[in-house]
CSV table of C-alpha atoms in Angstrom, one decimal:
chain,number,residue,atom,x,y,z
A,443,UNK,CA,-11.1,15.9,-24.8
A,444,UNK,CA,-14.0,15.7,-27.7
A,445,UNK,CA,-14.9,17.8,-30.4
A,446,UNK,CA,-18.3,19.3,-30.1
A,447,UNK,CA,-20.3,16.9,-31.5
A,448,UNK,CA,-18.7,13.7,-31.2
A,449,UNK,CA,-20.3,11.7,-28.3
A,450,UNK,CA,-17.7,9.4,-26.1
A,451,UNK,CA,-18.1,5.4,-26.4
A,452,UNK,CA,-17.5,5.5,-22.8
A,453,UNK,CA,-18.3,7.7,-20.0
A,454,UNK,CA,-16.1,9.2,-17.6
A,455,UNK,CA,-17.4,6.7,-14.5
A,456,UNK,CA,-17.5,3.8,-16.6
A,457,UNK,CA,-14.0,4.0,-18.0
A,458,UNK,CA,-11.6,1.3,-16.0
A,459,UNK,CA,-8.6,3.3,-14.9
A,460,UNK,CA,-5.4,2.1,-12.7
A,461,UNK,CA,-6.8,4.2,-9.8
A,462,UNK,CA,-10.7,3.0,-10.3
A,463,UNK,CA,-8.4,-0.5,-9.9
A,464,UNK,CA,-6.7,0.5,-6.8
A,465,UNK,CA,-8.8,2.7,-4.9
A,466,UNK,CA,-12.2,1.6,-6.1
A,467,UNK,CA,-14.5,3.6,-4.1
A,468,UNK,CA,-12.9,6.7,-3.7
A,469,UNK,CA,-12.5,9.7,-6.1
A,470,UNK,CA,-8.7,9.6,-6.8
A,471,UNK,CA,-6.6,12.9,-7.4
A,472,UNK,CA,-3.7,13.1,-10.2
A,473,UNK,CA,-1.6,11.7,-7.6
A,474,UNK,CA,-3.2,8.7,-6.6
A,475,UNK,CA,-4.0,8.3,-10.4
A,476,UNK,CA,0.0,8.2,-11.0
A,477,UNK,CA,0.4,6.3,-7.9
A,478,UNK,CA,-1.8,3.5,-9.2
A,479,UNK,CA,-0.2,3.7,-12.8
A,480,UNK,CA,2.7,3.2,-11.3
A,481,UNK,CA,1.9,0.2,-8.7
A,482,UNK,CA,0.2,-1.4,-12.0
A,483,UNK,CA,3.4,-1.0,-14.0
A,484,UNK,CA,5.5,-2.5,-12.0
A,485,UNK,CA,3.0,-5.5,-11.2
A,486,UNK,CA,3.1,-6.1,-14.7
A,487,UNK,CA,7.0,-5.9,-15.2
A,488,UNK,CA,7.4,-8.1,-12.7
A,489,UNK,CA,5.2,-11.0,-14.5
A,490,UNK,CA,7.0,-10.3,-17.5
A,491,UNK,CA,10.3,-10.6,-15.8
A,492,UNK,CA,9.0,-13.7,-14.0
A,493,UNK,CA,7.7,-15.4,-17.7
A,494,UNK,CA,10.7,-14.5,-19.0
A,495,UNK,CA,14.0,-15.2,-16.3
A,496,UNK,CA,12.8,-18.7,-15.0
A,497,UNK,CA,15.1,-20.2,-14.1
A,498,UNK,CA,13.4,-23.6,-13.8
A,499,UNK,CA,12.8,-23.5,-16.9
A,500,UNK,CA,16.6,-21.9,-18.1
A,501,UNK,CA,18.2,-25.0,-15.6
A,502,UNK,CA,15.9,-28.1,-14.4
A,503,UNK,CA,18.3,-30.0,-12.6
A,504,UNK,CA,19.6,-33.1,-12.8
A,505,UNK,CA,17.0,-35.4,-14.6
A,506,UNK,CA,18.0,-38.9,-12.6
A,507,UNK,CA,19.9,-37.7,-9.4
A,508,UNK,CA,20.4,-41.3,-7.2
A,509,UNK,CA,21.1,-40.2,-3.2
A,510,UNK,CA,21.5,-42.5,-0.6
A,511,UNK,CA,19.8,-41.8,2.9
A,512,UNK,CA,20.0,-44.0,6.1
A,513,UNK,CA,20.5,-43.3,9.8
A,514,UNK,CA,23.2,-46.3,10.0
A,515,UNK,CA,22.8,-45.6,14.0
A,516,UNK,CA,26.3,-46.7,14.7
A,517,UNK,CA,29.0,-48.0,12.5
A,518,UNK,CA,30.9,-48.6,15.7
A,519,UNK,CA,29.5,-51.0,18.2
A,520,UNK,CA,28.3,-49.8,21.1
A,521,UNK,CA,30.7,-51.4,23.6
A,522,UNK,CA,34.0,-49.7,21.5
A,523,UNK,CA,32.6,-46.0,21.5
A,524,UNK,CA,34.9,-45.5,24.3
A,525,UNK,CA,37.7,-46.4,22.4
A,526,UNK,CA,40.2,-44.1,20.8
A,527,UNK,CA,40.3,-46.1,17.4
A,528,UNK,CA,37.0,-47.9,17.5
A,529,UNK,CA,36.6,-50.7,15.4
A,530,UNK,CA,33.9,-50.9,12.8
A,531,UNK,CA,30.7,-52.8,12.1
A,532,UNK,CA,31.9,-55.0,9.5
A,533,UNK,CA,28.5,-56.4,8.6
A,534,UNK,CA,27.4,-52.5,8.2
A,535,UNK,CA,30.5,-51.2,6.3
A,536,UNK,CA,29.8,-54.7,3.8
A,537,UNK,CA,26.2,-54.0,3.0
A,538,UNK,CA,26.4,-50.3,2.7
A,539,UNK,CA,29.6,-51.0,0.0
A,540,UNK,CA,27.7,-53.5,-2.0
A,541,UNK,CA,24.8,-51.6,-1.9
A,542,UNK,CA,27.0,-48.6,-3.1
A,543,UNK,CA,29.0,-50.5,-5.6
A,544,UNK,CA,25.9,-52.1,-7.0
A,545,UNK,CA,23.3,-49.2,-7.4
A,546,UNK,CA,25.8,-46.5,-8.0
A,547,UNK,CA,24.3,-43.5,-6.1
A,548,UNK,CA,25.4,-40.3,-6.7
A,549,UNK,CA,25.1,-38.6,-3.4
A,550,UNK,CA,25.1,-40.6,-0.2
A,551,UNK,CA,24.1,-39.3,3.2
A,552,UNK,CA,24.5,-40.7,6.6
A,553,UNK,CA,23.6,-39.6,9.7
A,554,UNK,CA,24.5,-41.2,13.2
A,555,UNK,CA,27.8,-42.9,11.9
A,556,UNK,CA,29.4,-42.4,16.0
A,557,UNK,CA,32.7,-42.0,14.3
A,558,UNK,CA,35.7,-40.8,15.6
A,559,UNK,CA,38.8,-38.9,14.1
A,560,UNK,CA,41.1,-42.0,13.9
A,561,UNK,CA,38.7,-43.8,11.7
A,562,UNK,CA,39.4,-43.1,7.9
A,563,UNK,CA,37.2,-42.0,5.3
A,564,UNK,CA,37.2,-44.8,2.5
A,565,UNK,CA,37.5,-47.5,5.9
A,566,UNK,CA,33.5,-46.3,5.5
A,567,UNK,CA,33.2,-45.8,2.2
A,568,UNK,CA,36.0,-48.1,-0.1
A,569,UNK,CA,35.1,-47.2,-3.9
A,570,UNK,CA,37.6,-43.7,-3.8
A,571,UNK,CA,35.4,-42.3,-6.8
A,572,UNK,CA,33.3,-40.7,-4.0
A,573,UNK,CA,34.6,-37.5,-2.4
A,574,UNK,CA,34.2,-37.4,1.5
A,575,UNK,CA,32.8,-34.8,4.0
A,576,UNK,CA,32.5,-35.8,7.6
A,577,UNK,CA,31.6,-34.1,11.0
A,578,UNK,CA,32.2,-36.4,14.1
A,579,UNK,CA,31.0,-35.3,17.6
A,580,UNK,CA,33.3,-33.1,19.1
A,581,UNK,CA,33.2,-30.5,21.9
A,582,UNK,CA,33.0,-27.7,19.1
A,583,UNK,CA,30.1,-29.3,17.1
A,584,UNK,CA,28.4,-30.5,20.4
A,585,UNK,CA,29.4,-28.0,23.3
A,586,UNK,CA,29.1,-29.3,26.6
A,587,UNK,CA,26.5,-27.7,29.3
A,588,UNK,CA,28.3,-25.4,31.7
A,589,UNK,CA,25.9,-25.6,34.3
A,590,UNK,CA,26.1,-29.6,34.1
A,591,UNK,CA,29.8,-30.7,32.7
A,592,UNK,CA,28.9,-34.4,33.1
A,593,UNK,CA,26.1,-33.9,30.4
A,594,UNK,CA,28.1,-33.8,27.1
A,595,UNK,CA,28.4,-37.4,25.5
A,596,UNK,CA,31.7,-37.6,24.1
A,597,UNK,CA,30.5,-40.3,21.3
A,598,UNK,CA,28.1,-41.0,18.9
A,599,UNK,CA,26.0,-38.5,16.9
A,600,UNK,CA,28.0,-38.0,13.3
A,601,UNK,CA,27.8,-37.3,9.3
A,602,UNK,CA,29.0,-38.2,6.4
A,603,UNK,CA,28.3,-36.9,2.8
A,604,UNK,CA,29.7,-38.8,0.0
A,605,UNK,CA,29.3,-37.1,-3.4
């Protein structure tokens, strides 16, 4: 409200309100006025919030993480899959160790390793600093096909984490 006399800086279309934001072409009621206070209040609380609780910022990370990625495609050879304690790849097992012992990842990850359950962990993997998570085909991870039971293959697929 003014008193008599005083003129306004501003007049009453030119003056930017939350509704004239929201609804820009309409003529907005009290409650579409408080609506649009309201939908602009928490807009702005939530930039604040976002400026203020990143967590990027609070915890970056690990500033030189080293992880190891190959598909090995078979640590066993291909003739022992059938086997019930395959043997290993020697040549494999040697270069991933060296490369392991000598460049000191902190995460490796494997994929295709076509172990089995009779093979142990640090037979892969010798340095015992590194703690070992494996999944090896099974008939739980890979169920067979009940409309064709000769489809599942019994060997090969596989991982192994190493951290």
């Amino acid at each position: 409200r003014f008193v008599r006399g005083q003129r306004p800086l501003l007049r009453n279309d030119k003056i930017l309100t939350p509704s004239k934001i929201i609804f820009p072409n309409l003529s907005t009621n009290r409650l579409q006025q408080a609506v649009a206070s309201v939908l602009i209040f928490i807009a702005l609380l939530n930039f604040l919030m976002i400026a203020i609780m990143n967590t990027s910022l609070l915890n970056p990370g690990p500033k030189n993480l080293k992880v190891y990625y190959q598909n090995v495609q078979g640590l066993v050879p291909f003739s022992g899959l059938g086997n019930a304690q395959p043997s290993l790849i020697r040549n494999k097992i040697c270069e991933l160790n060296y490369y392991i012992h000598t460049d000191k990842p902190d995460v490796i990850l494997l994929n295709e390793t076509w172990l089995k359950k009779s093979v142990r962990d640090h037979e892969v993997i010798e340095d015992t600093t590194y703690k070992i998570f494996r999944t090896d085909r099974s008939k739980v991870s890979h169920p067979g096909d009940p409309l064709n039971p000769k489809k599942f293959r019994q060997n090969g697929g596989g991982v192994l984490i190493a951290v």
